[in-house]
Coordinates of C-alpha atoms in Angstrom, one line a residue:
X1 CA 24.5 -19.4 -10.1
X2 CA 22.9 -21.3 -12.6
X3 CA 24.6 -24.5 -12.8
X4 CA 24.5 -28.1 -11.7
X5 CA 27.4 -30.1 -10.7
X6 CA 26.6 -33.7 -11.1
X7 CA 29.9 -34.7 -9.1
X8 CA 29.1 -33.6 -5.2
X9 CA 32.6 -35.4 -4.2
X10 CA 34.1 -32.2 -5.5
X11 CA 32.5 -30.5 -2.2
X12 CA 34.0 -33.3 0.7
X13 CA 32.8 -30.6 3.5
X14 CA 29.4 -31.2 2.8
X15 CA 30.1 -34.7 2.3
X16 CA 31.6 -35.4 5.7
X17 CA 28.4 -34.1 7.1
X18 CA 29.5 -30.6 8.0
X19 CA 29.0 -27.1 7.3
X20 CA 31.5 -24.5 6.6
X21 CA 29.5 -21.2 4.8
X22 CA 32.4 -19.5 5.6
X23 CA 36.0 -20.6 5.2
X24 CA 38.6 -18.0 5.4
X25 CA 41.0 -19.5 2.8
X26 CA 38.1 -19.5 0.0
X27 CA 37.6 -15.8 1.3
X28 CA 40.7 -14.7 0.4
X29 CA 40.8 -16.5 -3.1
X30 CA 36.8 -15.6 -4.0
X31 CA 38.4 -11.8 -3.0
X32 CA 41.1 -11.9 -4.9
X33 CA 39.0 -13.3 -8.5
X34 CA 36.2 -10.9 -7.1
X35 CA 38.9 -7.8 -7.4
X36 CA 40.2 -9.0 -10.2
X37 CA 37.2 -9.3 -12.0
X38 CA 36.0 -5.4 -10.8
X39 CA 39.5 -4.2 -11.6
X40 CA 39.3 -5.9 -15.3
X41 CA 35.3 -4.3 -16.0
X42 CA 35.9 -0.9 -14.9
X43 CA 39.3 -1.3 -17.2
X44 CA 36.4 -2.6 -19.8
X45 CA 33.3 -0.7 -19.0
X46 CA 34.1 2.1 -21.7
X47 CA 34.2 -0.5 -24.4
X48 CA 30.8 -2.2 -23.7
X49 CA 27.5 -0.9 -25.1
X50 CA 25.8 1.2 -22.5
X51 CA 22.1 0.0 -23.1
X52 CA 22.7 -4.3 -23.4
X53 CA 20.8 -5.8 -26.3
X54 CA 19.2 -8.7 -24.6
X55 CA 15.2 -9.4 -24.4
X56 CA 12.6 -9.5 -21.6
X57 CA 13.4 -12.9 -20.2
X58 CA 16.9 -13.7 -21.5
X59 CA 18.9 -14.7 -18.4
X60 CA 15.7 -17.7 -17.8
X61 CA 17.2 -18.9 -21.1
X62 CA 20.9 -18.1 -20.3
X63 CA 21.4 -19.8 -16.9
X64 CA 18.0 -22.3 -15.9
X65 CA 14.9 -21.8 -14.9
X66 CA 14.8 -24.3 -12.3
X67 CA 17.0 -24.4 -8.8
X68 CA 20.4 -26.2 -9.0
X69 CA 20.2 -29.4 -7.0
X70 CA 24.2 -29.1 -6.4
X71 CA 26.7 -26.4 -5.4
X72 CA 29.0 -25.5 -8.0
X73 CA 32.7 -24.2 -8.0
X74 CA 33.1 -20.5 -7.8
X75 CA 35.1 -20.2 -10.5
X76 CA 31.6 -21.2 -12.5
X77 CA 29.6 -18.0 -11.1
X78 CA 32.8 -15.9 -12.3
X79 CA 32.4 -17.7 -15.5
X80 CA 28.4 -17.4 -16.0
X81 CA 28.9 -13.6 -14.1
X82 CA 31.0 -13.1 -16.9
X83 CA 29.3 -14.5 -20.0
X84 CA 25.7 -13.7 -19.0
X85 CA 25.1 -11.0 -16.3
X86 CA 27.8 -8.5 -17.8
X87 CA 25.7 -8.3 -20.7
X88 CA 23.0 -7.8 -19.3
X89 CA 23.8 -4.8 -17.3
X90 CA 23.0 -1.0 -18.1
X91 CA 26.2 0.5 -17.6
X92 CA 25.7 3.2 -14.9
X93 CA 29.6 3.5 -14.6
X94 CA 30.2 3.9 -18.1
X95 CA 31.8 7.2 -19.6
X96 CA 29.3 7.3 -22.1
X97 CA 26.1 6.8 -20.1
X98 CA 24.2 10.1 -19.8
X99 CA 21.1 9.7 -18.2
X100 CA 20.1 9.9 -14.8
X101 CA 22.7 10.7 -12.0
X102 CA 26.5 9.8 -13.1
X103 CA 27.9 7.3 -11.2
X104 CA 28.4 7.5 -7.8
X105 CA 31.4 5.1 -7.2
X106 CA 34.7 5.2 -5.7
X107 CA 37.5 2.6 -4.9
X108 CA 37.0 3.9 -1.7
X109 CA 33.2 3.1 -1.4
X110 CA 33.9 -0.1 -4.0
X111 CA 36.5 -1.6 -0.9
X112 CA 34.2 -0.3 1.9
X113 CA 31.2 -2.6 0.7
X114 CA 33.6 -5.6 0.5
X115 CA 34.4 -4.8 4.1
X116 CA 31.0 -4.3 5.4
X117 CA 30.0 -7.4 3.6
X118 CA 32.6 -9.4 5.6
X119 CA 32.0 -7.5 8.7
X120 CA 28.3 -8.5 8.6
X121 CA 27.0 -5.7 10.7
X122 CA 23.3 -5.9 11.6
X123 CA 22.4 -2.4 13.3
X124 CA 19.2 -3.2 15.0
X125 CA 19.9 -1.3 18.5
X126 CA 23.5 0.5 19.8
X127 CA 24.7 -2.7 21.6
X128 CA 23.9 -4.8 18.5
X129 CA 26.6 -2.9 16.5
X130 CA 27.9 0.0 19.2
X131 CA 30.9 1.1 16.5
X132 CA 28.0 0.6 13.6
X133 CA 25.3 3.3 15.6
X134 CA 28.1 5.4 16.7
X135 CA 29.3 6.2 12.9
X136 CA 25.8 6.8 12.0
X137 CA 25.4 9.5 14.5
X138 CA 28.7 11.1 14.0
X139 CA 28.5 11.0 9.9
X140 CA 24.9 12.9 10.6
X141 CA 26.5 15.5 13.0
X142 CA 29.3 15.9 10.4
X143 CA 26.9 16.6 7.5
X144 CA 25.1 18.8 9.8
X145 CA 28.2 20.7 10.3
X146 CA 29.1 21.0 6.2
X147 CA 25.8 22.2 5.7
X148 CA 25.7 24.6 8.6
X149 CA 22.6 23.6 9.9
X150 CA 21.6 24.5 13.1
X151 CA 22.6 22.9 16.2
X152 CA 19.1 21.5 16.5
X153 CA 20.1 19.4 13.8
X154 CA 22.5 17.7 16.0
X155 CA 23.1 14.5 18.0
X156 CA 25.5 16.0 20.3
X157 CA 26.5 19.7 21.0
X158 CA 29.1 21.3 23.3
X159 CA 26.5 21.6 25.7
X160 CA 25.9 17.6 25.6
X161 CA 23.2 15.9 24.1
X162 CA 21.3 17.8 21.2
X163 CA 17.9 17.3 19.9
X164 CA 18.6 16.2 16.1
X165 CA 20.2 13.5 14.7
X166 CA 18.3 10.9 12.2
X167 CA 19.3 8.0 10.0
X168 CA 21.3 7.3 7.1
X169 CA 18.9 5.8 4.2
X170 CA 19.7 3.8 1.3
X171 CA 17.7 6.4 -1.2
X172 CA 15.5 9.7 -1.7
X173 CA 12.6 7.4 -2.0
X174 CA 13.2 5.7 1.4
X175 CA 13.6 9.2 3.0
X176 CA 10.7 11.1 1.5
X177 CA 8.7 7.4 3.1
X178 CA 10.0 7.8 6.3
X179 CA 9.6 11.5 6.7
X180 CA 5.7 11.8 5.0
X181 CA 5.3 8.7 7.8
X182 CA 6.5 10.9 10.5
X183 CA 4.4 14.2 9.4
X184 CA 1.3 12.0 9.0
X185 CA 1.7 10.4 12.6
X186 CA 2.4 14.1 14.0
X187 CA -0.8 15.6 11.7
X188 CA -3.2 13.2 13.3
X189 CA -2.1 13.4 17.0
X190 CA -2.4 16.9 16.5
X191 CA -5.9 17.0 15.1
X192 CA -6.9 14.7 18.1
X193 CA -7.2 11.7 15.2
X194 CA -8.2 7.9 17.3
X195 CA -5.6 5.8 15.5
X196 CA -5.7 6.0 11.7
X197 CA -9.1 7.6 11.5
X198 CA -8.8 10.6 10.3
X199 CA -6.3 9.8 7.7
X200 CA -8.3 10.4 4.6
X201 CA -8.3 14.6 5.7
X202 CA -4.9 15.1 5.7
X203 CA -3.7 16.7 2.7
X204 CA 0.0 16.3 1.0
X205 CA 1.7 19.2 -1.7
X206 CA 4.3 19.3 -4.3
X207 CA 5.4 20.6 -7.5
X208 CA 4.1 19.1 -10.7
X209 CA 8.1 18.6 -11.4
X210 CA 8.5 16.9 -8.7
X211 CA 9.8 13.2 -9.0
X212 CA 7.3 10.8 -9.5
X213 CA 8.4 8.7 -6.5
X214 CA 7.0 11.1 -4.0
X215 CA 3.5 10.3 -5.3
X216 CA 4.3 6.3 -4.6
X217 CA 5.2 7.3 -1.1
X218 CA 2.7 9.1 -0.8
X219 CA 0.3 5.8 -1.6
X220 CA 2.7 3.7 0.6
X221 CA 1.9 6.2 3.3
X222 CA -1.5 5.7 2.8
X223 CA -2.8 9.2 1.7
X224 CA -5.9 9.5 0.0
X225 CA -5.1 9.9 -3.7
X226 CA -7.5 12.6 -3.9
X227 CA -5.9 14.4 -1.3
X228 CA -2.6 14.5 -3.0
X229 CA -2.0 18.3 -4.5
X230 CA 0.5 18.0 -7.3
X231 CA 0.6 22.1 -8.0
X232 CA 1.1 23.4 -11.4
X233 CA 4.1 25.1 -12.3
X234 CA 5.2 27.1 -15.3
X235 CA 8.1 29.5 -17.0
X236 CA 7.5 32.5 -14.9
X237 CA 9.1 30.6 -11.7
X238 CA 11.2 28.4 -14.0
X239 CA 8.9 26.1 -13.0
X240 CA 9.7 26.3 -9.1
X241 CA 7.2 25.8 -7.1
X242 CA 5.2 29.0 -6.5
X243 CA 4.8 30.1 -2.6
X244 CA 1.8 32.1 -3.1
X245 CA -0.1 29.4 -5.0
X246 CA 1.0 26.8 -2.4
X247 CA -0.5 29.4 0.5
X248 CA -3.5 29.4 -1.6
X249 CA -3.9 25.7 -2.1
X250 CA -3.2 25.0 1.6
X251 CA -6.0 27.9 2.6
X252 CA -8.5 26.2 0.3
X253 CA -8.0 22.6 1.9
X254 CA -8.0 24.2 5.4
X255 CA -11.6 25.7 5.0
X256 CA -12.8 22.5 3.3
X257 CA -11.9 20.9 6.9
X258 CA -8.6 19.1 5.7
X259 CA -5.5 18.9 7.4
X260 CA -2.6 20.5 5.2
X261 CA 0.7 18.1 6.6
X262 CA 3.5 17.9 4.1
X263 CA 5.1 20.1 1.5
X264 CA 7.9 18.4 -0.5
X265 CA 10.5 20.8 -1.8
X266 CA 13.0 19.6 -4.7
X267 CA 16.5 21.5 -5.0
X268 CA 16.9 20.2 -8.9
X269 CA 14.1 18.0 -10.4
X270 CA 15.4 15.0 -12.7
X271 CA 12.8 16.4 -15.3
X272 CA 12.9 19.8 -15.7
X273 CA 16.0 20.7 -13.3
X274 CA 13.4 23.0 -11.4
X275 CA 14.7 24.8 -8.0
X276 CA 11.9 25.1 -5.2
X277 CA 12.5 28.0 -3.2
X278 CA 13.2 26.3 0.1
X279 CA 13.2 28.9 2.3
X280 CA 9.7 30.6 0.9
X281 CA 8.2 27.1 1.0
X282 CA 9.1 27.0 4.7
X283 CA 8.3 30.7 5.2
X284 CA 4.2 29.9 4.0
X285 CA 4.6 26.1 6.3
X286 CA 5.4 28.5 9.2
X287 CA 3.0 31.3 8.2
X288 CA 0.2 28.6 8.0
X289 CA 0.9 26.6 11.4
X290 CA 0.7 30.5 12.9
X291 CA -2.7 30.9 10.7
X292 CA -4.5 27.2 12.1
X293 CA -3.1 28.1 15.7
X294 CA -4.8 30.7 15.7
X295 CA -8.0 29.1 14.2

């Protein structure tokens, strides 16, 4: 990490003037120190402090604050990995951390990313990683079938092709992006918006439980803050979202000339452990779209 070696004859492949990144002998020992090391913290983890006590600034004074001019031995990183990132960690894995989600590892998923990392897939298109794009799509139909979803949520059907499908993303905040992307592209095609223009009338909705990411997206997205509806919620729904309120909301903005495009449903808020009703929020998105078709 940190450190400088002041001897570079203890790396002779760079000295002879070539270049080996990769060579499948250090591979197997880094793996084995590297499994070693996870075997020995999760063996650990229950001892360590769950919040570390370090300061703003503390690994700077730990390792350097300046690039090492020299490679160094990866037995060093282990050490300095060790001695000063360890400690600095907020133990997600621990027994006795209680905030937030639990964690989400397995030795399954633990050997997985030590195999992906070697494989080095980069999934830009199908024939860029055919086995890669092929998972993807048949993980998606398979969680499409636990959660017995519709056939139109599939990528393939008895019949052949189907019309769903998606992605796999790396978190909720990724996915609420993407998807508030897609309904803002649809939302100004559909109110015959030239490019980005008309961006600043269409309108996004939520409960005031909802996780405070969606509002980033929404930002990232590029919805006008003022159009950003974050609705009020209270005991009597156990602070669900309320569908009549929402119908209201999205009635008001629609005779004001907005464009109503995105409801975000939560199943279990991080604050308040709020349930939307899903199915009523999608009953008033369906009952308006049959309201503004007929406008």
């Amino acid at each position: 990490m940190g450190s400088l070696d002041a001897n570079p004859a203890a790396f002779p492949a760079f000295n002879d003037g070539s270049f080996q990144p990769l060579n499948p002998d250090d591979v197997r020992a880094y793996l084995h120190k590297a499994v070693d090391f996870i075997t020995d913290y999760y063996n650990n983890v229950e001892s360590m402090p769950v919040l570390p006590d370090v300061k703003p600034g503390y690994l700077q004074d730990e390792l350097t604050a300046s690039p090492p001019v020299h490679s160094a031995p990866f037995d060093v990183t282990m050490k300095e990995l060790r001695s000063s990132v360890v400690p600095g960690m907020t133990h997600w894995a621990s027994p006795n951390f209680f905030a937030f989600f639990p964690s989400t590892n397995s030795a399954a998923a633990i050997a997985g990313e030590l195999i992906a990392s070697s494989l080095n897939t980069v999934g830009f298109t199908w024939q860029a990683a055919p086995a890669a794009t092929e998972m993807e799509v048949l993980a998606l139909d398979w969680l499409a079938q636990l959660l017995r979803l519709p056939t139109s949520f599939m990528n393939s059907t008895s019949a052949g092709r189907g019309t769903g499908g998606g992605v796999i993303l790396g978190t909720t905040s990724e996915a609420m992006l993407v998807t508030l992307v897609a309904a803002r592209d649809a939302a100004l095609r559909r109110s015959g918006s030239i490019g980005v223009s008309g961006i600043t009338r269409l309108v996004v909705y939520a409960a005031d439980q909802t996780h405070s990411t969606f509002f980033k997206a929404c930002r990232l997205a590029g919805f006008d803050p003022a159009n950003i509806r974050s609705i009020p919620t209270g005991p009597e729904t156990d602070y669900g979202l309320d569908p009549t309120k929402l119908l209201e909301i999205m009635r008001a903005d629609a005779d004001a000339g907005l464009v109503p495009t995105y409801i975000c449903a939560t199943v279990g808020t991080t604050s308040s452990n709020a349930v939307d009703p899903v199915g009523a929020v999608a009953d008033v998105a369906a009952m308006f779209v049959t309201i503004a078709t007929r406008r």
